[in-house]
PDB file of C-alpha atoms in Angstrom:
ATOM      1  CA  GLY B 174       1.168  14.412   8.516  1.00 75.00           C
ATOM      2  CA  GLU B 175       3.148  11.238   8.842  1.00 85.00           C
ATOM      3  CA  ASN B 176       6.462  10.859   7.014  1.00 91.00           C
ATOM      4  CA  VAL B 177       7.910   7.387   6.577  1.00 95.00           C
ATOM      5  CA  GLU B 178      11.466   6.959   5.364  1.00 96.00           C
ATOM      6  CA  GLN B 179      12.858   3.636   4.233  1.00 96.00           C
ATOM      7  CA  HIS B 180      16.416   2.426   3.618  1.00 96.00           C
ATOM      8  CA  PRO B 181      18.079   1.071   1.636  1.00 97.00           C
ATOM      9  CA  SER B 182      16.382   1.597  -1.710  1.00 95.00           C
ATOM     10  CA  THR B 183      18.072  -1.495  -3.128  1.00 96.00           C
ATOM     11  CA  LEU B 184      19.581  -4.479  -1.372  1.00 97.00           C
ATOM     12  CA  SER B 185      21.409  -7.363  -2.936  1.00 98.00           C
ATOM     13  CA  VAL B 186      22.281 -10.436  -0.867  1.00 97.00           C
ATOM     14  CA  GLN B 187      23.508 -13.931  -1.494  1.00 97.00           C
ATOM     15  CA  GLU B 188      21.055 -16.766  -1.006  1.00 97.00           C
ATOM     16  CA  GLY B 189      21.131 -17.893   2.614  1.00 97.00           C
ATOM     17  CA  ASP B 190      22.287 -14.540   3.954  1.00 97.00           C
ATOM     18  CA  SER B 191      20.145 -12.213   6.043  1.00 98.00           C
ATOM     19  CA  ALA B 192      18.530  -9.007   4.852  1.00 98.00           C
ATOM     20  CA  VAL B 193      17.567  -6.019   6.975  1.00 98.00           C
ATOM     21  CA  ILE B 194      15.390  -3.117   5.886  1.00 98.00           C
ATOM     22  CA  LYS B 195      14.884  -0.102   8.112  1.00 98.00           C
ATOM     23  CA  CYS B 196      12.142   2.495   8.388  1.00 98.00           C
ATOM     24  CA  THR B 197      11.617   5.582  10.458  1.00 98.00           C
ATOM     25  CA  TYR B 198       8.404   7.465  11.087  1.00 97.00           C
ATOM     26  CA  SER B 199       7.686  10.945  12.311  1.00 95.00           C
ATOM     27  CA  ASP B 200       4.315  10.858  14.059  1.00 92.00           C
ATOM     28  CA  SER B 201       4.393   9.396  17.557  1.00 91.00           C
ATOM     29  CA  ALA B 202       0.642   8.731  17.282  1.00 90.00           C
ATOM     30  CA  SER B 203       1.248   6.003  14.698  1.00 92.00           C
ATOM     31  CA  ASN B 204       0.584   2.637  16.290  1.00 91.00           C
ATOM     32  CA  TYR B 205       0.421   0.035  13.530  1.00 91.00           C
ATOM     33  CA  PHE B 206       3.317  -0.871  11.263  1.00 94.00           C
ATOM     34  CA  PRO B 207       2.803  -3.395   8.462  1.00 94.00           C
ATOM     35  CA  TRP B 208       5.304  -4.650   5.929  1.00 96.00           C
ATOM     36  CA  TYR B 209       4.196  -5.462   2.413  1.00 95.00           C
ATOM     37  CA  LYS B 210       5.882  -7.439  -0.344  1.00 96.00           C
ATOM     38  CA  GLN B 211       5.155  -6.504  -3.938  1.00 93.00           C
ATOM     39  CA  GLU B 212       6.253  -8.614  -6.857  1.00 91.00           C
ATOM     40  CA  LEU B 213       6.492  -7.018 -10.270  1.00 85.00           C
ATOM     41  CA  GLY B 214       3.059  -6.121 -11.641  1.00 81.00           C
ATOM     42  CA  LYS B 215       1.242  -7.607  -8.664  1.00 86.00           C
ATOM     43  CA  ARG B 216      -0.617  -6.271  -5.676  1.00 90.00           C
ATOM     44  CA  PRO B 217       1.166  -5.706  -2.350  1.00 91.00           C
ATOM     45  CA  GLN B 218       0.782  -8.589   0.091  1.00 93.00           C
ATOM     46  CA  LEU B 219       1.151  -8.321   3.843  1.00 92.00           C
ATOM     47  CA  ILE B 220       4.079 -10.341   5.176  1.00 96.00           C
ATOM     48  CA  ILE B 221       4.186  -9.234   8.795  1.00 96.00           C
ATOM     49  CA  ASP B 222       2.912  -6.432  10.997  1.00 93.00           C
ATOM     50  CA  ILE B 223       3.531  -5.086  14.460  1.00 93.00           C
ATOM     51  CA  ARG B 224       1.533  -2.957  16.829  1.00 90.00           C
ATOM     52  CA  SER B 225       2.954  -0.339  19.126  1.00 88.00           C
ATOM     53  CA  ASN B 226       2.436  -2.369  22.279  1.00 86.00           C
ATOM     54  CA  VAL B 227       4.931  -4.969  21.057  1.00 86.00           C
ATOM     55  CA  GLY B 228       8.665  -4.630  20.544  1.00 92.00           C
ATOM     56  CA  GLU B 229       9.308  -7.635  18.335  1.00 96.00           C
ATOM     57  CA  LYS B 230       7.389 -10.168  16.316  1.00 95.00           C
ATOM     58  CA  LYS B 231       8.604 -13.197  14.433  1.00 96.00           C
ATOM     59  CA  ASP B 232       7.066 -15.455  11.820  1.00 95.00           C
ATOM     60  CA  GLN B 233       9.414 -18.200  10.643  1.00 96.00           C
ATOM     61  CA  ARG B 234      12.196 -16.493   8.647  1.00 97.00           C
ATOM     62  CA  ILE B 235      10.703 -13.033   8.994  1.00 98.00           C
ATOM     63  CA  ALA B 236      10.869 -10.757  12.016  1.00 98.00           C
ATOM     64  CA  VAL B 237      10.018  -7.152  12.728  1.00 98.00           C
ATOM     65  CA  THR B 238      11.348  -4.986  15.534  1.00 97.00           C
ATOM     66  CA  LEU B 239       9.922  -1.701  16.749  1.00 97.00           C
ATOM     67  CA  ASN B 240      11.579   1.029  18.789  1.00 96.00           C
ATOM     68  CA  LYS B 241       8.857   3.514  19.733  1.00 94.00           C
ATOM     69  CA  THR B 242      11.219   5.880  21.464  1.00 94.00           C
ATOM     70  CA  ALA B 243      13.410   6.239  18.423  1.00 95.00           C
ATOM     71  CA  LYS B 244      10.452   5.920  16.039  1.00 96.00           C
ATOM     72  CA  HIS B 245      11.982   3.254  13.901  1.00 96.00           C
ATOM     73  CA  PHE B 246      11.136  -0.289  12.905  1.00 97.00           C
ATOM     74  CA  SER B 247      12.984  -2.891  10.916  1.00 98.00           C
ATOM     75  CA  LEU B 248      12.301  -5.973   8.843  1.00 98.00           C
ATOM     76  CA  HIS B 249      14.651  -8.906   9.173  1.00 98.00           C
ATOM     77  CA  ILE B 250      14.659 -11.798   6.715  1.00 98.00           C
ATOM     78  CA  THR B 251      16.926 -14.718   7.545  1.00 97.00           C
ATOM     79  CA  GLU B 252      18.082 -17.535   5.264  1.00 98.00           C
ATOM     80  CA  THR B 253      17.003 -15.594   2.205  1.00 98.00           C
ATOM     81  CA  GLN B 254      15.802 -17.456  -0.860  1.00 97.00           C
ATOM     82  CA  PRO B 255      15.525 -16.322  -4.509  1.00 96.00           C
ATOM     83  CA  GLU B 256      11.747 -16.183  -4.135  1.00 96.00           C
ATOM     84  CA  ASP B 257      12.221 -13.463  -1.522  1.00 97.00           C
ATOM     85  CA  SER B 258      13.296 -11.158  -4.357  1.00 97.00           C
ATOM     86  CA  ALA B 259      10.681  -8.381  -4.592  1.00 96.00           C
ATOM     87  CA  VAL B 260      10.035  -4.827  -3.497  1.00 95.00           C
ATOM     88  CA  TYR B 261       9.282  -4.426   0.190  1.00 97.00           C
ATOM     89  CA  PHE B 262       7.332  -1.505   1.627  1.00 96.00           C
ATOM     90  CA  CYS B 263       6.972  -0.450   5.221  1.00 97.00           C
ATOM     91  CA  ALA B 264       4.006   1.596   6.354  1.00 94.00           C
ATOM     92  CA  ALA B 265       2.709   3.443   9.380  1.00 93.00           C
ATOM     93  CA  SER B 266      -0.869   3.960  10.414  1.00 89.00           C
ATOM     94  CA  GLN B 267      -2.845   5.486  13.280  1.00 81.00           C
ATOM     95  CA  GLY B 268      -5.902   3.914  14.756  1.00 67.00           C
ATOM     96  CA  ASN B 269      -8.766   2.072  13.203  1.00 58.00           C
ATOM     97  CA  PHE B 270      -9.419   2.487   9.518  1.00 60.00           C
ATOM     98  CA  ASN B 271      -6.805   5.137   9.232  1.00 73.00           C
ATOM     99  CA  LYS B 272      -4.811   5.459   6.083  1.00 82.00           C
ATOM    100  CA  PHE B 273      -1.388   3.961   5.587  1.00 87.00           C
ATOM    101  CA  TYR B 274       1.648   6.042   4.790  1.00 90.00           C
ATOM    102  CA  PHE B 275       4.187   3.996   2.886  1.00 92.00           C
ATOM    103  CA  GLY B 276       7.937   4.151   2.784  1.00 95.00           C
ATOM    104  CA  SER B 277       9.679   4.520  -0.554  1.00 93.00           C
ATOM    105  CA  GLY B 278      10.313   0.808  -0.954  1.00 94.00           C
ATOM    106  CA  THR B 279      13.337  -1.488  -1.001  1.00 96.00           C
ATOM    107  CA  LYS B 280      14.110  -3.669  -3.959  1.00 96.00           C
ATOM    108  CA  LEU B 281      15.577  -6.889  -2.590  1.00 97.00           C
ATOM    109  CA  ASN B 282      17.548  -9.109  -4.928  1.00 97.00           C
ATOM    110  CA  VAL B 283      18.554 -12.523  -3.629  1.00 97.00           C
ATOM    111  CA  LYS B 284      21.263 -14.042  -5.789  1.00 96.00           C
ATOM    112  CA  PRO B 285      21.280 -17.828  -6.066  1.00 93.00           C
TER     113      PRO B 285
ATOM    114  CA  GLY Z 278      -7.542 -13.364   3.534  1.00 68.00           C
ATOM    115  CA  ALA Z 279     -10.166 -10.928   2.351  1.00 77.00           C
ATOM    116  CA  VAL Z 280     -10.488 -10.272  -1.362  1.00 89.00           C
ATOM    117  CA  VAL Z 281     -10.452  -6.887  -3.023  1.00 93.00           C
ATOM    118  CA  SER Z 282     -11.098  -6.887  -6.738  1.00 94.00           C
ATOM    119  CA  GLN Z 283     -10.215  -4.028  -9.034  1.00 96.00           C
ATOM    120  CA  HIS Z 284     -11.397  -3.543 -12.600  1.00 96.00           C
ATOM    121  CA  PRO Z 285     -10.138  -3.021 -15.230  1.00 97.00           C
ATOM    122  CA  SER Z 286      -6.597  -4.258 -14.829  1.00 95.00           C
ATOM    123  CA  ARG Z 287      -5.427  -2.302 -17.856  1.00 96.00           C
ATOM    124  CA  VAL Z 288      -6.957   0.570 -19.777  1.00 97.00           C
ATOM    125  CA  ILE Z 289      -5.771   2.772 -22.598  1.00 97.00           C
ATOM    126  CA  CYS Z 290      -7.658   5.964 -23.276  1.00 96.00           C
ATOM    127  CA  LYS Z 291      -7.303   9.078 -25.384  1.00 97.00           C
ATOM    128  CA  SER Z 292      -6.391  12.442 -23.922  1.00 97.00           C
ATOM    129  CA  GLY Z 293      -9.434  14.355 -22.804  1.00 97.00           C
ATOM    130  CA  THR Z 294     -11.596  11.344 -22.068  1.00 97.00           C
ATOM    131  CA  SER Z 295     -12.614  10.013 -18.656  1.00 97.00           C
ATOM    132  CA  VAL Z 296     -11.857   6.609 -17.211  1.00 97.00           C
ATOM    133  CA  LYS Z 297     -13.631   4.835 -14.355  1.00 97.00           C
ATOM    134  CA  ILE Z 298     -11.888   2.306 -12.151  1.00 98.00           C
ATOM    135  CA  GLU Z 299     -13.867   0.063  -9.819  1.00 97.00           C
ATOM    136  CA  CYS Z 300     -12.765  -1.371  -6.501  1.00 96.00           C
ATOM    137  CA  ARG Z 301     -14.905  -4.050  -4.879  1.00 94.00           C
ATOM    138  CA  SER Z 302     -14.624  -5.860  -1.583  1.00 91.00           C
ATOM    139  CA  LEU Z 303     -15.864  -9.333  -2.484  1.00 91.00           C
ATOM    140  CA  ASP Z 304     -16.333 -11.047   0.853  1.00 86.00           C
ATOM    141  CA  PHE Z 305     -16.562  -8.244   3.369  1.00 84.00           C
ATOM    142  CA  GLN Z 306     -18.046  -4.823   3.805  1.00 85.00           C
ATOM    143  CA  ALA Z 307     -15.684  -1.896   3.583  1.00 83.00           C
ATOM    144  CA  THR Z 308     -16.921   1.411   4.903  1.00 80.00           C
ATOM    145  CA  THR Z 309     -13.553   2.896   4.071  1.00 86.00           C
ATOM    146  CA  MET Z 310     -11.358   2.284   1.065  1.00 91.00           C
ATOM    147  CA  PHE Z 311      -8.152   3.947  -0.013  1.00 93.00           C
ATOM    148  CA  TRP Z 312      -6.878   4.919  -3.440  1.00 96.00           C
ATOM    149  CA  TYR Z 313      -3.178   4.975  -4.233  1.00 95.00           C
ATOM    150  CA  ARG Z 314      -1.108   5.915  -7.217  1.00 95.00           C
ATOM    151  CA  GLN Z 315       2.186   4.220  -7.987  1.00 90.00           C
ATOM    152  CA  PHE Z 316       4.739   5.435 -10.504  1.00 85.00           C
ATOM    153  CA  PRO Z 317       7.266   2.949 -11.916  1.00 81.00           C
ATOM    154  CA  LYS Z 318       9.795   1.863  -9.305  1.00 78.00           C
ATOM    155  CA  GLN Z 319       8.280   4.210  -6.746  1.00 81.00           C
ATOM    156  CA  SER Z 320       6.185   3.912  -3.645  1.00 86.00           C
ATOM    157  CA  LEU Z 321       2.445   3.905  -3.154  1.00 90.00           C
ATOM    158  CA  MET Z 322       1.255   7.462  -2.874  1.00 91.00           C
ATOM    159  CA  LEU Z 323      -2.021   7.873  -1.033  1.00 91.00           C
ATOM    160  CA  MET Z 324      -4.468   9.905  -3.099  1.00 95.00           C
ATOM    161  CA  ALA Z 325      -7.656   9.817  -1.082  1.00 94.00           C
ATOM    162  CA  THR Z 326      -9.753   8.029   1.483  1.00 91.00           C
ATOM    163  CA  SER Z 327     -13.097   6.873   0.172  1.00 88.00           C
ATOM    164  CA  ASN Z 328     -15.918   6.899   2.724  1.00 84.00           C
ATOM    165  CA  GLU Z 329     -19.167   5.039   2.149  1.00 84.00           C
ATOM    166  CA  GLY Z 330     -22.076   7.449   1.943  1.00 83.00           C
ATOM    167  CA  SER Z 331     -20.011  10.606   2.277  1.00 85.00           C
ATOM    168  CA  LYS Z 332     -17.415  12.651   0.463  1.00 89.00           C
ATOM    169  CA  ALA Z 333     -13.928  11.361  -0.053  1.00 92.00           C
ATOM    170  CA  THR Z 334     -11.033  12.900   1.811  1.00 91.00           C
ATOM    171  CA  TYR Z 335      -8.209  13.906  -0.505  1.00 94.00           C
ATOM    172  CA  GLU Z 336      -4.534  14.173   0.306  1.00 92.00           C
ATOM    173  CA  GLN Z 337      -2.786  17.465  -0.173  1.00 91.00           C
ATOM    174  CA  GLY Z 338      -1.946  18.141  -3.789  1.00 93.00           C
ATOM    175  CA  VAL Z 339      -4.508  15.749  -5.247  1.00 95.00           C
ATOM    176  CA  GLU Z 340      -7.123  17.457  -7.421  1.00 94.00           C
ATOM    177  CA  LYS Z 341     -10.526  16.284  -6.301  1.00 93.00           C
ATOM    178  CA  ASP Z 342     -12.219  17.572  -9.433  1.00 95.00           C
ATOM    179  CA  LYS Z 343      -9.877  15.505 -11.549  1.00 96.00           C
ATOM    180  CA  PHE Z 344      -9.979  12.327  -9.511  1.00 97.00           C
ATOM    181  CA  LEU Z 345     -13.613  11.778  -8.645  1.00 96.00           C
ATOM    182  CA  ILE Z 346     -14.311   9.195  -5.992  1.00 94.00           C
ATOM    183  CA  ASN Z 347     -17.669   7.659  -5.272  1.00 92.00           C
ATOM    184  CA  HIS Z 348     -18.347   5.115  -2.545  1.00 89.00           C
ATOM    185  CA  ALA Z 349     -22.001   4.380  -3.072  1.00 83.00           C
ATOM    186  CA  SER Z 350     -22.173   1.032  -1.303  1.00 88.00           C
ATOM    187  CA  LEU Z 351     -20.345  -0.940   1.366  1.00 87.00           C
ATOM    188  CA  THR Z 352     -18.629  -3.035  -1.268  1.00 91.00           C
ATOM    189  CA  LEU Z 353     -17.850  -0.639  -4.096  1.00 93.00           C
ATOM    190  CA  SER Z 354     -15.732   2.450  -4.542  1.00 94.00           C
ATOM    191  CA  THR Z 355     -15.006   4.019  -7.908  1.00 96.00           C
ATOM    192  CA  LEU Z 356     -12.255   6.356  -9.042  1.00 97.00           C
ATOM    193  CA  THR Z 357     -12.914   8.380 -12.183  1.00 97.00           C
ATOM    194  CA  VAL Z 358      -9.998  10.121 -13.848  1.00 97.00           C
ATOM    195  CA  THR Z 359     -11.601  13.006 -15.696  1.00 97.00           C
ATOM    196  CA  SER Z 360     -10.201  14.726 -18.758  1.00 97.00           C
ATOM    197  CA  ALA Z 361      -7.226  12.415 -18.688  1.00 97.00           C
ATOM    198  CA  HIS Z 362      -3.804  13.605 -19.819  1.00 96.00           C
ATOM    199  CA  PRO Z 363      -0.655  11.603 -20.547  1.00 96.00           C
ATOM    200  CA  GLU Z 364       0.798  12.627 -17.184  1.00 95.00           C
ATOM    201  CA  ASP Z 365      -2.106  10.788 -15.523  1.00 96.00           C
ATOM    202  CA  SER Z 366      -0.682   7.548 -16.872  1.00 95.00           C
ATOM    203  CA  SER Z 367       0.166   5.464 -13.833  1.00 94.00           C
ATOM    204  CA  PHE Z 368      -0.682   2.393 -11.791  1.00 94.00           C
ATOM    205  CA  TYR Z 369      -3.734   3.010  -9.608  1.00 96.00           C
ATOM    206  CA  ILE Z 370      -4.462   0.658  -6.754  1.00 95.00           C
ATOM    207  CA  CYS Z 371      -7.149   0.532  -4.092  1.00 95.00           C
ATOM    208  CA  SER Z 372      -7.189  -1.058  -0.672  1.00 92.00           C
ATOM    209  CA  ALA Z 373      -9.606  -1.749   2.139  1.00 88.00           C
ATOM    210  CA  ARG Z 374      -9.257  -2.727   5.766  1.00 78.00           C
ATOM    211  CA  LEU Z 375     -11.308  -5.449   7.310  1.00 70.00           C
ATOM    212  CA  ARG Z 376     -12.402  -4.456  10.771  1.00 61.00           C
ATOM    213  CA  PRO Z 377     -12.791  -1.250  12.740  1.00 55.00           C
ATOM    214  CA  GLN Z 378     -12.134  -2.783  16.119  1.00 51.00           C
ATOM    215  CA  ALA Z 379      -8.399  -3.035  15.865  1.00 56.00           C
ATOM    216  CA  ASN Z 380      -5.548  -2.142  13.599  1.00 62.00           C
ATOM    217  CA  THR Z 381      -5.642  -4.618  10.785  1.00 72.00           C
ATOM    218  CA  GLU Z 382      -3.889  -5.175   7.532  1.00 77.00           C
ATOM    219  CA  ALA Z 383      -5.057  -3.564   4.335  1.00 82.00           C
ATOM    220  CA  PHE Z 384      -5.999  -5.781   1.417  1.00 88.00           C
ATOM    221  CA  PHE Z 385      -5.137  -4.476  -2.004  1.00 92.00           C
ATOM    222  CA  GLY Z 386      -6.818  -4.751  -5.340  1.00 94.00           C
ATOM    223  CA  GLN Z 387      -4.748  -6.013  -8.242  1.00 94.00           C
ATOM    224  CA  GLY Z 388      -4.282  -2.490  -9.574  1.00 94.00           C
ATOM    225  CA  THR Z 389      -5.151  -0.733 -12.812  1.00 96.00           C
ATOM    226  CA  ARG Z 390      -2.518   0.267 -15.346  1.00 95.00           C
ATOM    227  CA  LEU Z 391      -3.794   3.447 -16.993  1.00 96.00           C
ATOM    228  CA  THR Z 392      -2.166   4.665 -20.179  1.00 97.00           C
ATOM    229  CA  VAL Z 393      -3.322   7.954 -21.671  1.00 97.00           C
ATOM    230  CA  VAL Z 394      -2.354   8.486 -25.293  1.00 96.00           C
TER     231      VAL Z 394
END
């Protein structure tokens, strides 16, 4: 089955700095890679996703890059704000309706 | 976005009893739903895939007789934790995907905090 690894487990940055979270996956058949943000006690919310036919996607301060050859993808958050503080999960999925395999999560702390 | 509602949000039960958790897709039909378990400060661990009208598919290591899943309609999946023990205490969360035609995001329920005493 798919194995998704995520690093770092915790990340502390100063407000305004950039944050980068990296994930690797093992199954080359995976073709959909979402990133979820989970605040304490709340449900995960999608923040950005990328499909395997695209190398990079950007949405305002958030961007995701995908390297299919190396089987890794990264989340980039620029100009971080305190409200970005949360746990971020990457995931990998294959095909329609297929299950998601999540990374172990990164706790991001943005210090004001 | 689509809405997935999970009930109850919190439940406390005694060891040996069973607890049912409901997951509903409120504004779309979900032929497939997923059940996850999340321990404190840990990731979402996939337990099983719930398929409408057929048996659930369980991940390796998950006891299907302990975690009963029923997906009787296109908008409702239930997870029953049978003969609960304190080690079953956890955060259980369901999700559903919107469309079969393309890879789409999964929408999550608000989760259920189960405490077995």
